[in-house]
mmCIF file of C-alpha atoms in Angstrom:
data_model
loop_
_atom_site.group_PDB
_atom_site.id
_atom_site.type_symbol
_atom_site.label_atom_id
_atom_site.label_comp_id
_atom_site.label_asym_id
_atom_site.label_seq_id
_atom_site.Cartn_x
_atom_site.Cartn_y
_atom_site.Cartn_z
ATOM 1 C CA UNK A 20 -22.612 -5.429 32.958
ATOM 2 C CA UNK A 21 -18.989 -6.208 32.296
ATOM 3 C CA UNK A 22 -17.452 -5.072 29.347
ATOM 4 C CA UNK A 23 -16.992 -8.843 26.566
ATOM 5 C CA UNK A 24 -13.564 -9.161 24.099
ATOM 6 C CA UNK A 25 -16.218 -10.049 21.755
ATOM 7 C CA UNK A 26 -17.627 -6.385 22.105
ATOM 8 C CA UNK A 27 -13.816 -5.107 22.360
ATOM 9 C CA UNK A 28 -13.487 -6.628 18.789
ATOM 10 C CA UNK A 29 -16.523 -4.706 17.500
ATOM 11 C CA UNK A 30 -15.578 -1.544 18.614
ATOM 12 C CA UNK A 31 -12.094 -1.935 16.919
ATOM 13 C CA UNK A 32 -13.879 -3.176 13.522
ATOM 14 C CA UNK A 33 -16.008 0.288 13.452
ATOM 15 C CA UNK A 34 -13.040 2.491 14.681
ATOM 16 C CA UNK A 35 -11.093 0.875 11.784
ATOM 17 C CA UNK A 36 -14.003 1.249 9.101
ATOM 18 C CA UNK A 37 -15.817 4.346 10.528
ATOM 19 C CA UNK A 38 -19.000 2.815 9.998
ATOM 20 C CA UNK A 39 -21.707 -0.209 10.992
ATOM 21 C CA UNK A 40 -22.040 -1.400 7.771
ATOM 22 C CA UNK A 41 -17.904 -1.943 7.065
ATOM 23 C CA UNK A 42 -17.618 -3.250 10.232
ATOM 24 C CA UNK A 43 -20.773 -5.910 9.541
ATOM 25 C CA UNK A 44 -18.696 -7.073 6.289
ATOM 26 C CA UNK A 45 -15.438 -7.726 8.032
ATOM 27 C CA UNK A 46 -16.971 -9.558 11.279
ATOM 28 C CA UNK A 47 -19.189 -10.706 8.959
ATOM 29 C CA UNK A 48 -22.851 -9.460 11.651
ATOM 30 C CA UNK A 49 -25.532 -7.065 9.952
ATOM 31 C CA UNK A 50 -25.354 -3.430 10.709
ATOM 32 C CA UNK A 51 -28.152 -3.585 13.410
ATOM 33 C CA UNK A 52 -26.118 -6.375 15.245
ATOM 34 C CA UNK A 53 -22.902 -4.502 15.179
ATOM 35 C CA UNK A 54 -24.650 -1.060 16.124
ATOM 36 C CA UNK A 55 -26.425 -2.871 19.231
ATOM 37 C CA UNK A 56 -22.798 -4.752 20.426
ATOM 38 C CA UNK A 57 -21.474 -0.411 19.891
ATOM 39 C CA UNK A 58 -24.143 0.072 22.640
ATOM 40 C CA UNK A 59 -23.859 -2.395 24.677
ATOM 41 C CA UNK A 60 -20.126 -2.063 24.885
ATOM 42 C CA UNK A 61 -20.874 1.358 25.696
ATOM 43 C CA UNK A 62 -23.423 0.730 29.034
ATOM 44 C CA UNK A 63 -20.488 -1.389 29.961
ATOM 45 C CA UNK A 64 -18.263 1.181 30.096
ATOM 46 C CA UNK A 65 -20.687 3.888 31.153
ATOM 47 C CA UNK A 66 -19.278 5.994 28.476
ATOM 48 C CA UNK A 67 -19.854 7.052 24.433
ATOM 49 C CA UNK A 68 -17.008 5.666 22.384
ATOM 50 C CA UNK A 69 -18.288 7.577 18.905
ATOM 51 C CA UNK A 70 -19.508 10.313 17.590
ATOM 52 C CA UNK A 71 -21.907 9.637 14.949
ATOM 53 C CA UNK A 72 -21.579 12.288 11.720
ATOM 54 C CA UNK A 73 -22.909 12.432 8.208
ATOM 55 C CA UNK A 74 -19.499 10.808 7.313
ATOM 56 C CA UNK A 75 -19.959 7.745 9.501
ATOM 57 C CA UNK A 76 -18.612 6.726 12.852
ATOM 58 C CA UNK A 77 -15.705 8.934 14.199
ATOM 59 C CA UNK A 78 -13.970 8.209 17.837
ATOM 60 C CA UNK A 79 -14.939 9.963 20.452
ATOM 61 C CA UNK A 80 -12.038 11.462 22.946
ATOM 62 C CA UNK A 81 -12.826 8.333 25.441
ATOM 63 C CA UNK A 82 -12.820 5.850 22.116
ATOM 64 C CA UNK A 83 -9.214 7.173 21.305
ATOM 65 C CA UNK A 84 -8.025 6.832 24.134
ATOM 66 C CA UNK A 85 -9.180 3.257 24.510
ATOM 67 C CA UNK A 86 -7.772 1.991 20.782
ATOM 68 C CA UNK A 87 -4.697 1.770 21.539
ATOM 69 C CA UNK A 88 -5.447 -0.687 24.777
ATOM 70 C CA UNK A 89 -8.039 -2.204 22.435
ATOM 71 C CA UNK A 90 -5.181 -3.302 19.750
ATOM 72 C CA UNK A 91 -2.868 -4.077 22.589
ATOM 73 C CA UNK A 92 -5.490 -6.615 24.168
ATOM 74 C CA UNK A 93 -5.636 -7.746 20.365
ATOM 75 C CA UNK A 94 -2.165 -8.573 19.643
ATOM 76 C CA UNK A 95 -2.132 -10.369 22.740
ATOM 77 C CA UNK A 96 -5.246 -12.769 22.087
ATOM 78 C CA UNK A 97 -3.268 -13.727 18.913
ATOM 79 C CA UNK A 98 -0.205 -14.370 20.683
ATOM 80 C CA UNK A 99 -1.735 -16.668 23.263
ATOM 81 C CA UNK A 100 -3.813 -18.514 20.210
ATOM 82 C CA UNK A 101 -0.623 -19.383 18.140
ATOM 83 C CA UNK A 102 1.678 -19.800 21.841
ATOM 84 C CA UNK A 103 -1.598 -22.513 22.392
ATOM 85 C CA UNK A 104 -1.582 -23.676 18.831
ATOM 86 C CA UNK A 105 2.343 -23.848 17.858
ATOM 87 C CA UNK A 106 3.863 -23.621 14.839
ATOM 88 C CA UNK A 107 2.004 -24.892 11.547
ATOM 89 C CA UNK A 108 3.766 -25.336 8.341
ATOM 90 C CA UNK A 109 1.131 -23.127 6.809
ATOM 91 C CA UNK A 110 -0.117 -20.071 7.317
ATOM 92 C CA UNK A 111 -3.898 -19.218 7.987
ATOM 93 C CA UNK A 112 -6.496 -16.734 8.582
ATOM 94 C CA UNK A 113 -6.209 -13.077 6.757
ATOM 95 C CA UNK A 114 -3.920 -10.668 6.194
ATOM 96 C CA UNK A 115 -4.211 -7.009 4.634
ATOM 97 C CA UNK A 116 -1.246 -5.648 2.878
ATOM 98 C CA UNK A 117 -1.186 -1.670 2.001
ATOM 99 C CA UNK A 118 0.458 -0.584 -1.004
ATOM 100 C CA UNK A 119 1.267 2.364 -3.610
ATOM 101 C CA UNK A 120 -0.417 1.183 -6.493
ATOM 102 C CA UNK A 121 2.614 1.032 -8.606
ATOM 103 C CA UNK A 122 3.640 -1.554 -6.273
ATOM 104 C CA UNK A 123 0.356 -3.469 -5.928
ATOM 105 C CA UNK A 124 -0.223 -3.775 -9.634
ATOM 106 C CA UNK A 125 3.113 -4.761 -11.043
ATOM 107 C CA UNK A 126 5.018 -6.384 -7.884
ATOM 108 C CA UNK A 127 2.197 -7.874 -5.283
ATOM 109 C CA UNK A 128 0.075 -9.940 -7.481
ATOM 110 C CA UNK A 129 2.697 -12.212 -8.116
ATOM 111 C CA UNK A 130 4.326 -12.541 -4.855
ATOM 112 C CA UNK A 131 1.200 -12.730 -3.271
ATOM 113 C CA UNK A 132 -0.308 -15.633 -5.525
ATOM 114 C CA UNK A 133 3.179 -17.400 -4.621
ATOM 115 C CA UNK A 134 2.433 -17.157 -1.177
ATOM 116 C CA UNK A 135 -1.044 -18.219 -1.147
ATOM 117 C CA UNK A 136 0.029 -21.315 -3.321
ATOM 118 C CA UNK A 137 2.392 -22.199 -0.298
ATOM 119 C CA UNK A 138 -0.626 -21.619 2.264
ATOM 120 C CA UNK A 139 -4.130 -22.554 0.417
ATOM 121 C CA UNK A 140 -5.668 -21.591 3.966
ATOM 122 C CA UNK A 141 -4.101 -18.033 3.915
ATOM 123 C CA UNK A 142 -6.315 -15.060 2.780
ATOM 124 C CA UNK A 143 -4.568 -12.060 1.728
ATOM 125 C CA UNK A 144 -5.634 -8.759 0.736
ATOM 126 C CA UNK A 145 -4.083 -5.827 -1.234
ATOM 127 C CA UNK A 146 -5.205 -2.352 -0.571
ATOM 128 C CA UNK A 147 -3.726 -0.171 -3.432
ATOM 129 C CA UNK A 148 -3.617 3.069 -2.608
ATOM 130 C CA UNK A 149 -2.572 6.458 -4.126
ATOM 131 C CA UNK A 150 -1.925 7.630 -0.814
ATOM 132 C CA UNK A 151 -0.312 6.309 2.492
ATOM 133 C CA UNK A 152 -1.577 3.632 4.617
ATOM 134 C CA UNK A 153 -3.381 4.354 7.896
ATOM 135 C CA UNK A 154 -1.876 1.670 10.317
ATOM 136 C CA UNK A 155 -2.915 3.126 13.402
ATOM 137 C CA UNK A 156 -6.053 2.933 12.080
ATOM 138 C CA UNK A 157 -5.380 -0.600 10.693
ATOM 139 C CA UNK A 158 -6.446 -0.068 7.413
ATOM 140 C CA UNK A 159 -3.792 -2.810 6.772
ATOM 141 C CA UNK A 160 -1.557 -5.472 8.989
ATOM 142 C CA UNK A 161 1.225 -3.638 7.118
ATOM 143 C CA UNK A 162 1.857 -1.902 4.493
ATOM 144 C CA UNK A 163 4.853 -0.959 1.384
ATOM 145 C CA UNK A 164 6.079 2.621 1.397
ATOM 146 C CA UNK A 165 8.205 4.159 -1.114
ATOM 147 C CA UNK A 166 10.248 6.287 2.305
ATOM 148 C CA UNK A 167 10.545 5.350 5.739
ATOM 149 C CA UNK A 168 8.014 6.785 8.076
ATOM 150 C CA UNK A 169 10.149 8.192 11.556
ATOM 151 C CA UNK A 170 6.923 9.010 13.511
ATOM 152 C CA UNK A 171 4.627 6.468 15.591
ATOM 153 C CA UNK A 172 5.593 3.006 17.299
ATOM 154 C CA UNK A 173 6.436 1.064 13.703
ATOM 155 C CA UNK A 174 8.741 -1.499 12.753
ATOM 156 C CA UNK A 175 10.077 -0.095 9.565
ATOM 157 C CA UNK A 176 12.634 -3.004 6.747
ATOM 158 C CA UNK A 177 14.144 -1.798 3.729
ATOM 159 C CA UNK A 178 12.779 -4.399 1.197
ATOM 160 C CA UNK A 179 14.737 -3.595 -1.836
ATOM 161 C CA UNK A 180 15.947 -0.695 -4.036
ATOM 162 C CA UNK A 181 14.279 -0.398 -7.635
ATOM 163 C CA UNK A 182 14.898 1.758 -10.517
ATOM 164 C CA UNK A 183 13.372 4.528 -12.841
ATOM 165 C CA UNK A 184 13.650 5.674 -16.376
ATOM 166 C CA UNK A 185 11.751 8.100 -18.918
ATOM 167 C CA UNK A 186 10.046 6.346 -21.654
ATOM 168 C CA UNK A 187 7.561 6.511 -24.401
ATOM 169 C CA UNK A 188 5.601 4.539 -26.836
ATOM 170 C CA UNK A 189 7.861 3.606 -29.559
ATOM 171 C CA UNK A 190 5.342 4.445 -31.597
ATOM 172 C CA UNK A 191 5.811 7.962 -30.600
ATOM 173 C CA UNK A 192 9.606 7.795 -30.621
ATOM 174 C CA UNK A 193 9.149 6.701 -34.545
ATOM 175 C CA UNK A 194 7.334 9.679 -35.562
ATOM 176 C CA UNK A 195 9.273 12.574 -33.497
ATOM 177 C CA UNK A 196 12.538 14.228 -34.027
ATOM 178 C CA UNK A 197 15.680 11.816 -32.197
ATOM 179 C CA UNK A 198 15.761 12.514 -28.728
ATOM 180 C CA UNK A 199 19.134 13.394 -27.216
ATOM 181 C CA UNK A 200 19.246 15.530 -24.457
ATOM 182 C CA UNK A 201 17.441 16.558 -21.342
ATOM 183 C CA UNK A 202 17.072 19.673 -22.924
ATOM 184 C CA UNK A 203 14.714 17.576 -25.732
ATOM 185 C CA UNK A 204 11.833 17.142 -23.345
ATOM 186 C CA UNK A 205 10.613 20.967 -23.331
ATOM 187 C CA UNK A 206 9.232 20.012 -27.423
ATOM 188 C CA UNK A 207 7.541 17.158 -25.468
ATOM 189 C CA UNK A 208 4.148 17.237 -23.442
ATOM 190 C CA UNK A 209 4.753 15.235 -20.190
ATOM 191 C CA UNK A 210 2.736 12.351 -17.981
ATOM 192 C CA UNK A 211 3.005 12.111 -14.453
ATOM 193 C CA UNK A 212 1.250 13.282 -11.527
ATOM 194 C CA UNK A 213 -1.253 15.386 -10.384
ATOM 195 C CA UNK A 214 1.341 17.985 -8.359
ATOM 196 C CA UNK A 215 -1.104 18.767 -5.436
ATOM 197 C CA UNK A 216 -1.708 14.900 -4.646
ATOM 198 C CA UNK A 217 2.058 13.752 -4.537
ATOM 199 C CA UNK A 218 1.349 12.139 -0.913
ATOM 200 C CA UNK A 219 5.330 11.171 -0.759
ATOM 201 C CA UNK A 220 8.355 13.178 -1.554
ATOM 202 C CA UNK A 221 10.130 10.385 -3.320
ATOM 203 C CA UNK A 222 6.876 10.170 -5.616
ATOM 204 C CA UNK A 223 8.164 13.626 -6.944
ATOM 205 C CA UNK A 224 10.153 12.503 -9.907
ATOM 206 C CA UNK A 225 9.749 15.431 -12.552
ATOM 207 C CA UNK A 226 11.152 18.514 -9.969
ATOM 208 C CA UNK A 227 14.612 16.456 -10.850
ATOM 209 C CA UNK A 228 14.190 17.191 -14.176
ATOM 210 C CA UNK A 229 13.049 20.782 -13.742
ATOM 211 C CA UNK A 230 9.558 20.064 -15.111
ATOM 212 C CA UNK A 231 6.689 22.418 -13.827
ATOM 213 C CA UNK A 232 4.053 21.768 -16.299
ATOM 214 C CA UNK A 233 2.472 18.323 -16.272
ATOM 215 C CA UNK A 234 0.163 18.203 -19.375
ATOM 216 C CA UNK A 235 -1.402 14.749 -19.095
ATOM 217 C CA UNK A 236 -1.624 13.852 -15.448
ATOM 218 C CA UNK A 237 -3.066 11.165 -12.635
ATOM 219 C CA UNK A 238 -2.782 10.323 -8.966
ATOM 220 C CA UNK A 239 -2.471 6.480 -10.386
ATOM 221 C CA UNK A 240 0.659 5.411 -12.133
ATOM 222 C CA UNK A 241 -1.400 2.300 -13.981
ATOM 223 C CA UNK A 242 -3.207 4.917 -15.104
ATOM 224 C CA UNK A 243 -0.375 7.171 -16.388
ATOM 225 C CA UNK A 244 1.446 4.425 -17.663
ATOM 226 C CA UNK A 245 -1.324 3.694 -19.746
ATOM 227 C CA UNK A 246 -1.374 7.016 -21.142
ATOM 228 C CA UNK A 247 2.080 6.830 -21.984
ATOM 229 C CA UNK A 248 1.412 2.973 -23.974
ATOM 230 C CA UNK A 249 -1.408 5.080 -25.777
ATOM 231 C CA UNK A 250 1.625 7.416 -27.166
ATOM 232 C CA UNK A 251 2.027 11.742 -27.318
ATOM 233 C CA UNK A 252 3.554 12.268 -24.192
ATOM 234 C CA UNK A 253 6.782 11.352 -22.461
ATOM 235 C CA UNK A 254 7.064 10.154 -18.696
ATOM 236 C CA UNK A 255 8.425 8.748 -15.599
ATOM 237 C CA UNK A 256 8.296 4.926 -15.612
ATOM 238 C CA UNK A 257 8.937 2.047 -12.873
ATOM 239 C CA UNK A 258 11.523 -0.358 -15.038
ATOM 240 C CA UNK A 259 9.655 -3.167 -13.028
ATOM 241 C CA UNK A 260 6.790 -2.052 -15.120
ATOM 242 C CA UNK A 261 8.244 -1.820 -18.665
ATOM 243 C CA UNK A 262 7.593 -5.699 -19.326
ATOM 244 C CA UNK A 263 3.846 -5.688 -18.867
ATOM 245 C CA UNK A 264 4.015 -2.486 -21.783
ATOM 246 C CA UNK A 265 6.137 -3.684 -24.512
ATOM 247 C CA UNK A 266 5.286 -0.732 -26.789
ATOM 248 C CA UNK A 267 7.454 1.766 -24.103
ATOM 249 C CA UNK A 268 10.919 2.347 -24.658
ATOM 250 C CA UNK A 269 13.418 3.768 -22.069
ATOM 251 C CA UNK A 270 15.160 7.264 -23.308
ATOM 252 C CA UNK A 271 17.989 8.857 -21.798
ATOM 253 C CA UNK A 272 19.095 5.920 -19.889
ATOM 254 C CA UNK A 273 22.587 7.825 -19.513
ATOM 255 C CA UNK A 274 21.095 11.262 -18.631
ATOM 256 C CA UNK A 275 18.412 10.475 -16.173
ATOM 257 C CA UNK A 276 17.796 7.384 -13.785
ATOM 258 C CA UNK A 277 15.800 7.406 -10.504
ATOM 259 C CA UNK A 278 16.641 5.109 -7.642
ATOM 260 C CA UNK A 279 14.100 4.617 -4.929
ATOM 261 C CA UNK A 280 13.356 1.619 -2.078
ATOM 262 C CA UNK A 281 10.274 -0.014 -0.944
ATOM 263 C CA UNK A 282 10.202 -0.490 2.784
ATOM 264 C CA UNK A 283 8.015 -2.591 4.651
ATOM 265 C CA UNK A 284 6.216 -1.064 7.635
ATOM 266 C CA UNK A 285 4.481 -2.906 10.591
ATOM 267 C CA UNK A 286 3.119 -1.922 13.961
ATOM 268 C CA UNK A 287 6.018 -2.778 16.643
ATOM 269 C CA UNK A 288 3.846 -4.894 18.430
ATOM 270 C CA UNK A 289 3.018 -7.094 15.819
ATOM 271 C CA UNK A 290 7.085 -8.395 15.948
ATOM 272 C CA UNK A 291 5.443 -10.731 18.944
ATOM 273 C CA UNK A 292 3.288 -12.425 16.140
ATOM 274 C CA UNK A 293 4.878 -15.276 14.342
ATOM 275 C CA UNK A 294 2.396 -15.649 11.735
ATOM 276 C CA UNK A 295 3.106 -12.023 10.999
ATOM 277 C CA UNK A 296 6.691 -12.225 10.941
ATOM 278 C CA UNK A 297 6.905 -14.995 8.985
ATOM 279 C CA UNK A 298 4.625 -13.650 6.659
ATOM 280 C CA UNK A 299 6.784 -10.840 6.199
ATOM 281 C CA UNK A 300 9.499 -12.384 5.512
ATOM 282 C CA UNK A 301 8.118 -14.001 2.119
ATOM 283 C CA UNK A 302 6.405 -10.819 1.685
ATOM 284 C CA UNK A 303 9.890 -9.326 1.806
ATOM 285 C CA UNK A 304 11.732 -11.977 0.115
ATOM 286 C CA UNK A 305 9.122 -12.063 -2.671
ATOM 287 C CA UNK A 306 9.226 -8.524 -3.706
ATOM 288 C CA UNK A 307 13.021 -8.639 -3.691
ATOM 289 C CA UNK A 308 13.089 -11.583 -6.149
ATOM 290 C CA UNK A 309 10.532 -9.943 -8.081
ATOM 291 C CA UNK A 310 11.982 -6.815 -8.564
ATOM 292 C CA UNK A 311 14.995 -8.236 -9.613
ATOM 293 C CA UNK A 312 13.507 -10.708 -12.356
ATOM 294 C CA UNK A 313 11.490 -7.410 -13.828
ATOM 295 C CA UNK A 314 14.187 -5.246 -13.834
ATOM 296 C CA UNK A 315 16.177 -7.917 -15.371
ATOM 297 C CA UNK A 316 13.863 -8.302 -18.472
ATOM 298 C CA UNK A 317 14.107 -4.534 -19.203
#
């Protein structure tokens, strides 16, 4: 039995979602279906691509080995479609963008709607995520980080800079003592996050400010910003995020600001798509000009 690119694709659907039943919602089979084409790719090969755990569906050494050929073959099957199709003044199919979720819930909504309005045929997906992005593992086509990564075979774009404040509710600021110093903020309990599940350095806003105890804290920043809206704490805030909160107020604007950049990661092969690269170029553009307009209101 020779080994089918229809099985290929299976495999890579269960080595991206460790299990039957995640790959069976993105190929869209039933778990039985997609755990028979695992086996039958398997006899083909005369070899056991998983190891089956508690967990779910982990590679085996042989099914590592054979992802990165699998992705490879991938990349080019969708480079011969569009090199067959040409160039379409639309954009179709699906794409999965990975993103902090400070990002995702202020920035990508927007830009993404825009884009989907310019390409009704286009489905695109936002994985928010406290944590970074598995692209080797395709958890995403490609993904926002807050640093640029410098291991593995990526295409890494600065997207834009954005800026950082402290705030509170002004509801809080109206019942407290003035403000006025960095020194201030030890009368003050702070929000930010959890210290153990910082999963970037630049995510690590309060060792600038000497802070060690984090009183009200979250791996989410909706989450802490919400905290902050409900009032009795002071804390870190995006100033792309300030105009969906009206009730927070910047402090200190002179005596503390944050700058930090979103980059835009892909896998280097994917440069040889054109969908891709045009996508990410009103990705890019998008989050740029919306940015800007947010940062503008504040």
């Amino acid at each position: 039995m020779e080994p089918q690119w229809d099985d290929m694709k299976v495999f890579l659907a269960v080595a991206r979602e460790s299990s039957l039943s995640g790959a069976g919602r993105i190929l869209k089979m039933d778990p039985a279906t997609v755990g028979r084409r695992v086996a039958r790719f398997e006899t083909a090969l005369k070899t056991s691509l998983f190891v089956k755990s508690p967990q779910g569906y982990a590679l085996s050494a042989a099914g590592d080995r054979l992802l990165a050929h699998a992705e490879a073959a991938e990349l080019a099957m969708r480079a011969g479609e569009e090199a067959l199709t040409g160039p379409s003044d639309t954009l179709s199919g699906q794409i999965r963008i990975g993103a902090p979720d400070g990002c995702a819930n202020y920035i990508l909504p927007q830009v993404c709607s825009a884009i989907s309005q310019d390409n009704p045929d286009l489905d695109i997906q936002i994985v928010a995520l406290p944590r970074l992005i598995n692209l080797s593992r395709r958890e995403a086509d490609m993904a926002v980080t807050v640093s640029a990564p410098t291991a593995g075979k990526l295409l890494v774009q600065k997207i834009t800079d954005y800026h950082l404040h402290l705030a509170a509710s002004r509801y809080y600021l109206r019942d407290v003592h003035p403000i006025e110093t960095l020194e201030n903020l030890r009368d003050h309990k702070i929000i930010g996050y959890i210290p153990d599940m910082i999963f970037d350095q630049e995510l690590d806003y309060l060792s600038d400010l000497g802070i060690e105890r984090v009183q009200l804290a979250s791996n989410s920043v909706s989450v802490q910003i919400k905290m902050l809206a409900e009032g009795g704490a002071l804390g870190v805030v995006h100033d792309f995020a300030l105009p969906s909160h009206r009730p927070l107020r910047k402090i200190l604007k002179e005596a503390f600001s944050l700058t930090r950049s979103f980059y835009l990661v892909r896998h280097q092969g994917d440069q040889r798509s054109e969908r891709l690269n045009r996508f990410a170029d009103a990705l890019s553009k998008g989050i740029r000009a919306e940015v800007e307009r947010l940062e503008g209101l504040t």
